[in-house]
CSV table of C-alpha atoms in Angstrom, one decimal:
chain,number,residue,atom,x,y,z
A,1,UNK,CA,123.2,101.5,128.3
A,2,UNK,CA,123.8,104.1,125.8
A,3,UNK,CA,122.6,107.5,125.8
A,4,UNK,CA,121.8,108.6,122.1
A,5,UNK,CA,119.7,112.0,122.0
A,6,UNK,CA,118.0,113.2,118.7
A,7,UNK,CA,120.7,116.3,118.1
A,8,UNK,CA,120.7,115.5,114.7
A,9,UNK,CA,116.8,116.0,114.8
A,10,UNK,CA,117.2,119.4,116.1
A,11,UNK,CA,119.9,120.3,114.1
A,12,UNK,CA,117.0,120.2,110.5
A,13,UNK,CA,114.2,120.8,112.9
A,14,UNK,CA,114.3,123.1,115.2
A,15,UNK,CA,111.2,124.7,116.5
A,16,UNK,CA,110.1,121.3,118.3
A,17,UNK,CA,107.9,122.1,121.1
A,18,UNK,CA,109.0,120.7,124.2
A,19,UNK,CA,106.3,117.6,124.0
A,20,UNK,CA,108.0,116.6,120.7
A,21,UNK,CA,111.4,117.2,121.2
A,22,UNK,CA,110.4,114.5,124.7
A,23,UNK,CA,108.9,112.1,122.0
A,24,UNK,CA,111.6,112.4,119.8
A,25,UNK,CA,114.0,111.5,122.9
A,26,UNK,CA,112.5,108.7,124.0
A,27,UNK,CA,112.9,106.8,121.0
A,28,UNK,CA,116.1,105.3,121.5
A,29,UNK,CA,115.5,103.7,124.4
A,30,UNK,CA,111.9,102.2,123.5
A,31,UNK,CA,113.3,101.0,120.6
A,32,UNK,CA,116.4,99.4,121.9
A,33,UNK,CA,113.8,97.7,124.4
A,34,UNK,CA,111.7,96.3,121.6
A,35,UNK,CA,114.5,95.8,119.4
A,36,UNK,CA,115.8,93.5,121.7
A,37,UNK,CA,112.8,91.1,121.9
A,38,UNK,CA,111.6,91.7,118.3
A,39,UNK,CA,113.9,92.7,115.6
A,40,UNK,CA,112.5,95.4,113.4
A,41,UNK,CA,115.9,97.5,113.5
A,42,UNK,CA,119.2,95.9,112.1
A,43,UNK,CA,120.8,95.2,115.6
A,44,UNK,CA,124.5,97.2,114.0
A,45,UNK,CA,121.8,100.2,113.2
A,46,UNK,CA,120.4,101.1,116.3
A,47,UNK,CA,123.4,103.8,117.3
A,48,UNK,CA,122.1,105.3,114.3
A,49,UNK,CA,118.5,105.2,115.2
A,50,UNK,CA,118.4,109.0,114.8
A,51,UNK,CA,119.8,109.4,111.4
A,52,UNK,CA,119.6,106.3,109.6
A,53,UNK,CA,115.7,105.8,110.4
A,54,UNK,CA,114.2,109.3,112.4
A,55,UNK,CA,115.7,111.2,110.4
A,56,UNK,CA,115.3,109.5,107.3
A,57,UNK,CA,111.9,109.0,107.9
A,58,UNK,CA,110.8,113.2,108.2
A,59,UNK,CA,112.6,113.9,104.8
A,60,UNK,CA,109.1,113.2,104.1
A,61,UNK,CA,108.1,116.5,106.0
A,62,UNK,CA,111.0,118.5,103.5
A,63,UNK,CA,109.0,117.6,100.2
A,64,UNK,CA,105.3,117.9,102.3
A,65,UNK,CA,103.9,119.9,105.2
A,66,UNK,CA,100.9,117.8,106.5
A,67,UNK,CA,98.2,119.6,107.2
A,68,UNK,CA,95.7,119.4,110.3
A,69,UNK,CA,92.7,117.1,109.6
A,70,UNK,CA,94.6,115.2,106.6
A,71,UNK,CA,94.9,111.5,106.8
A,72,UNK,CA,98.2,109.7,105.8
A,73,UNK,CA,98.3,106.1,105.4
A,74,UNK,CA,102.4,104.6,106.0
A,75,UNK,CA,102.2,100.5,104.1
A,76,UNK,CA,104.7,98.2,105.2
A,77,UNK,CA,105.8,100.6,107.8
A,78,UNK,CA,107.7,97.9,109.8
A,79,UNK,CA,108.4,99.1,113.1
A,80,UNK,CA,107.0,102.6,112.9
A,81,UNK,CA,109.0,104.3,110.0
A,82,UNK,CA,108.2,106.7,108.3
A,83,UNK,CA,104.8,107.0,110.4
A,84,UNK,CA,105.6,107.3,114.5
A,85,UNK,CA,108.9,110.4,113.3
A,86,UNK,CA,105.8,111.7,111.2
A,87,UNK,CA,103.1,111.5,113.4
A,88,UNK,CA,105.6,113.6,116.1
A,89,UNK,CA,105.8,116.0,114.3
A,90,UNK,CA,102.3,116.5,112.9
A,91,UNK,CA,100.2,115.8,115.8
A,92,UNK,CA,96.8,117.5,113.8
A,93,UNK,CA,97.5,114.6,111.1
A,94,UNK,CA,95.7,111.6,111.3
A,95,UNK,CA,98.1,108.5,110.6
A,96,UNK,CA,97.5,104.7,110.0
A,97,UNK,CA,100.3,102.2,109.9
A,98,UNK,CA,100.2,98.9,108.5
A,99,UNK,CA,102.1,95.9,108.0
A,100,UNK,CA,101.7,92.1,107.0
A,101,UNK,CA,103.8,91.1,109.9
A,102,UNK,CA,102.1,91.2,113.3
A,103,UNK,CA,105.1,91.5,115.2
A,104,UNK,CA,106.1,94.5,114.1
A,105,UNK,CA,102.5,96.1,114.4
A,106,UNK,CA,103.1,94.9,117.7
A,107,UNK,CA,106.3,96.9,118.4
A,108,UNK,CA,104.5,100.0,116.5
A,109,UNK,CA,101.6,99.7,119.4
A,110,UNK,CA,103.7,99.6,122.2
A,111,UNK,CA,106.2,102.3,120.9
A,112,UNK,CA,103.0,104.9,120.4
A,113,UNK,CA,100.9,104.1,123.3
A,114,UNK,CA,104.4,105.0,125.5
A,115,UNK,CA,104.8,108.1,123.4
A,116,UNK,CA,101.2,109.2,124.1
A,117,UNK,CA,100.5,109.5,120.2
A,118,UNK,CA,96.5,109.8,119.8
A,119,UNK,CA,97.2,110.9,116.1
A,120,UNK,CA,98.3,107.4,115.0
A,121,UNK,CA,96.8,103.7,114.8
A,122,UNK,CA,98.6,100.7,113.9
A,123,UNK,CA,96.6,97.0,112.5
A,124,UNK,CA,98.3,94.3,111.3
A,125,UNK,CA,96.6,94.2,107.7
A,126,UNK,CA,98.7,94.2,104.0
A,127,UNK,CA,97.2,97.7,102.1
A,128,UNK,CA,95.1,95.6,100.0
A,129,UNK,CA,92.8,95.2,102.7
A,130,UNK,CA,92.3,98.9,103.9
A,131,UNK,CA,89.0,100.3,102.5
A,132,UNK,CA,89.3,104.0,104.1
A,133,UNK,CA,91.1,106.3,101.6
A,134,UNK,CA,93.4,109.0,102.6
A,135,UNK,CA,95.4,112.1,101.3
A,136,UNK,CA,98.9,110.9,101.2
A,137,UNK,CA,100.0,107.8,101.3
A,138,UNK,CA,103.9,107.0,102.5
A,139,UNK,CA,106.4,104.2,102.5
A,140,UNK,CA,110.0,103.4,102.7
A,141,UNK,CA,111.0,101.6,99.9
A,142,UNK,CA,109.1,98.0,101.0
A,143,UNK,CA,109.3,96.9,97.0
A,144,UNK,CA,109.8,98.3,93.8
A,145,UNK,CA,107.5,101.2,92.7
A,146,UNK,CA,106.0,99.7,89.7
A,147,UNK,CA,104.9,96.6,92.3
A,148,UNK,CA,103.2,99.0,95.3
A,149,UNK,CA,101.0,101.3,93.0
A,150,UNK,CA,98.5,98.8,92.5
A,151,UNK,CA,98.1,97.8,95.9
A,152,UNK,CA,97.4,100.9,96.9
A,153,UNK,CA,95.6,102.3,94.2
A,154,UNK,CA,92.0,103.9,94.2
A,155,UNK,CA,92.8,104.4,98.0
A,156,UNK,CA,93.3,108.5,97.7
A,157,UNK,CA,90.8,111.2,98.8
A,158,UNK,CA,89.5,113.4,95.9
A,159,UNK,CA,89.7,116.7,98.0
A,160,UNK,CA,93.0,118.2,98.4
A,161,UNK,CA,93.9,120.3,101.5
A,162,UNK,CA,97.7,120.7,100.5
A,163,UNK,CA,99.9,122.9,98.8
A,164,UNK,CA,101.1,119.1,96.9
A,165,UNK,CA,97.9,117.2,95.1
A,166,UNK,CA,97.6,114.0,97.2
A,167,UNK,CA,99.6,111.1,96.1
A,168,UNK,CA,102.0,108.8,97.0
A,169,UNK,CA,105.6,110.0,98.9
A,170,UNK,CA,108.0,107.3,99.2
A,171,UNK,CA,111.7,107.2,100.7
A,172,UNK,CA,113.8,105.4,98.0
A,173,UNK,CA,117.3,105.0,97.4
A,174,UNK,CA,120.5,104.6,94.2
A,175,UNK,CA,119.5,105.1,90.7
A,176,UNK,CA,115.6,105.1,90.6
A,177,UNK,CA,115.6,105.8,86.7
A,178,UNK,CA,114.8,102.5,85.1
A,179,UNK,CA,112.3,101.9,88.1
A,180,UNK,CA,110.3,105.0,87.5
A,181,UNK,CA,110.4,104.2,84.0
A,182,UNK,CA,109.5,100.5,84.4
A,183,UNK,CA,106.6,101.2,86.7
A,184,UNK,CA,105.1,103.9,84.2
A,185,UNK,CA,104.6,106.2,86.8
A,186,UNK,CA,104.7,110.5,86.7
A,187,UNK,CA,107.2,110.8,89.7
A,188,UNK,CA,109.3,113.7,90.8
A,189,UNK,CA,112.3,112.9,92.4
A,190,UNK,CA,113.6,114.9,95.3
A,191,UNK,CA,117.1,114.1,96.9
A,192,UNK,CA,117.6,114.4,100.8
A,193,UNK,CA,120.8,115.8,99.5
A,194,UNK,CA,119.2,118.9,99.2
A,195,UNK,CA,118.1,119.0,102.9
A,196,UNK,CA,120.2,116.9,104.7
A,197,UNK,CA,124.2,117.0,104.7
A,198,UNK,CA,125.2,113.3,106.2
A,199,UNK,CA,127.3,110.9,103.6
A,200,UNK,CA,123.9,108.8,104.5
A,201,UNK,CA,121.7,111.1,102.7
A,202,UNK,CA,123.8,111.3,99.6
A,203,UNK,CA,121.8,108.9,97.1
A,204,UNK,CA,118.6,108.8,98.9
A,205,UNK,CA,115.6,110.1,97.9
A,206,UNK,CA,111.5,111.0,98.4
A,207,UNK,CA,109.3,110.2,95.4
A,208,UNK,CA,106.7,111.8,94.8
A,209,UNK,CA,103.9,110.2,92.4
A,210,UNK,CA,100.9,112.5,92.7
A,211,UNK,CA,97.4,110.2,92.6
């Protein structure tokens, strides 16, 4: 089997502490196991398990430093991205993930129990259905913008602990301008450009749509 190791992880976040840099290592082989029963990983993607979804997912932490005690809520999070990168590195964050499809909630379960997360639960429920509100709340790009806002509308904690107001931070990629525009939202783009220098990273991007 192959041997991948999170280099690339290092190489933007270096102060891991032993415990996460572990997590962060076991990763490709829990998800090459699970990938292989359930697909929630295209099967030509899983080499690039580091950059193309780890990675990818804590461009998040670039834009946004959780803080201990907030909550973040990851919708359609598939088999664990952004939330199980996240909730590695912020283990004083609170983090629920939640998908429509119970397979993959499945695969989130097993992949965090085996990681030893106790920051993170998982339900197979669509965001609709979640009555608990939170600071942020994060995605990567399961619709268009103007289409997820309501369903997760009215779902955001007044109080804000963060240097960021609490809102929505979603990992989007091309040319977002006639979505924003279309969806009526006040969004700040920020490129993982800026913070990351792989030819992936090029036209990708968080948005940030405070609440």
């Amino acid at each position: 089997m192959l041997d991948v190791k999170p280099d690339i992880v290092l190489k933007y976040f270096p102060d891991l502490s032993e415990k996460q840099l572990a997590q962060f290592s076991q990763l490709f082989e829990l998800y090459s196991f699970w990938n292989a029963q359930i697909n929630v990983i295209s099967r030509k993607d899983i080499e690039e398990l580091y950059e193309r979804h780890v990675l990818h997912s804590l461009g998040i932490a670039k834009v946004c430093t959780f803080k201990a005690g907030e909550s973040v809520l990851d919708v359609g999070t598939g088999g664990g991205f952004p939330g199980i990168p996240l909730a590695i590195l912020f283990p004083e964050t609170q983090f629920y993930l939640v998908d429509s499809i119970g397979k993959k909630i499945k695969v989130v379960k097993e992949v965090a129990s085996a990681l030893g997360l106790e920051n993170l639960k998982a339900d197979h429920l669509r965001a609709e259905q979640i009555k608990d509100k939170f600071n942020f709340i994060v995605s990567r790009a399961v619709t268009r913008l103007g289409e997820f806002y309501p369903w997760i509308q009215g779902k955001f904690k007044k109080e804000s602990l963060n240097a960021i107001p609490n809102g929505i931070l979603y990992l989007k990629g091309g040319d977002l301008a006639d979505e924003i525009k279309e969806s009526k939202l006040k969004a700040e783009l920020y490129p993982l450009s800026a913070y990351f220098e792989e030819d992936f990273f090029e036209t990708k991007y968080v948005v940030y749509v405070p609440q």
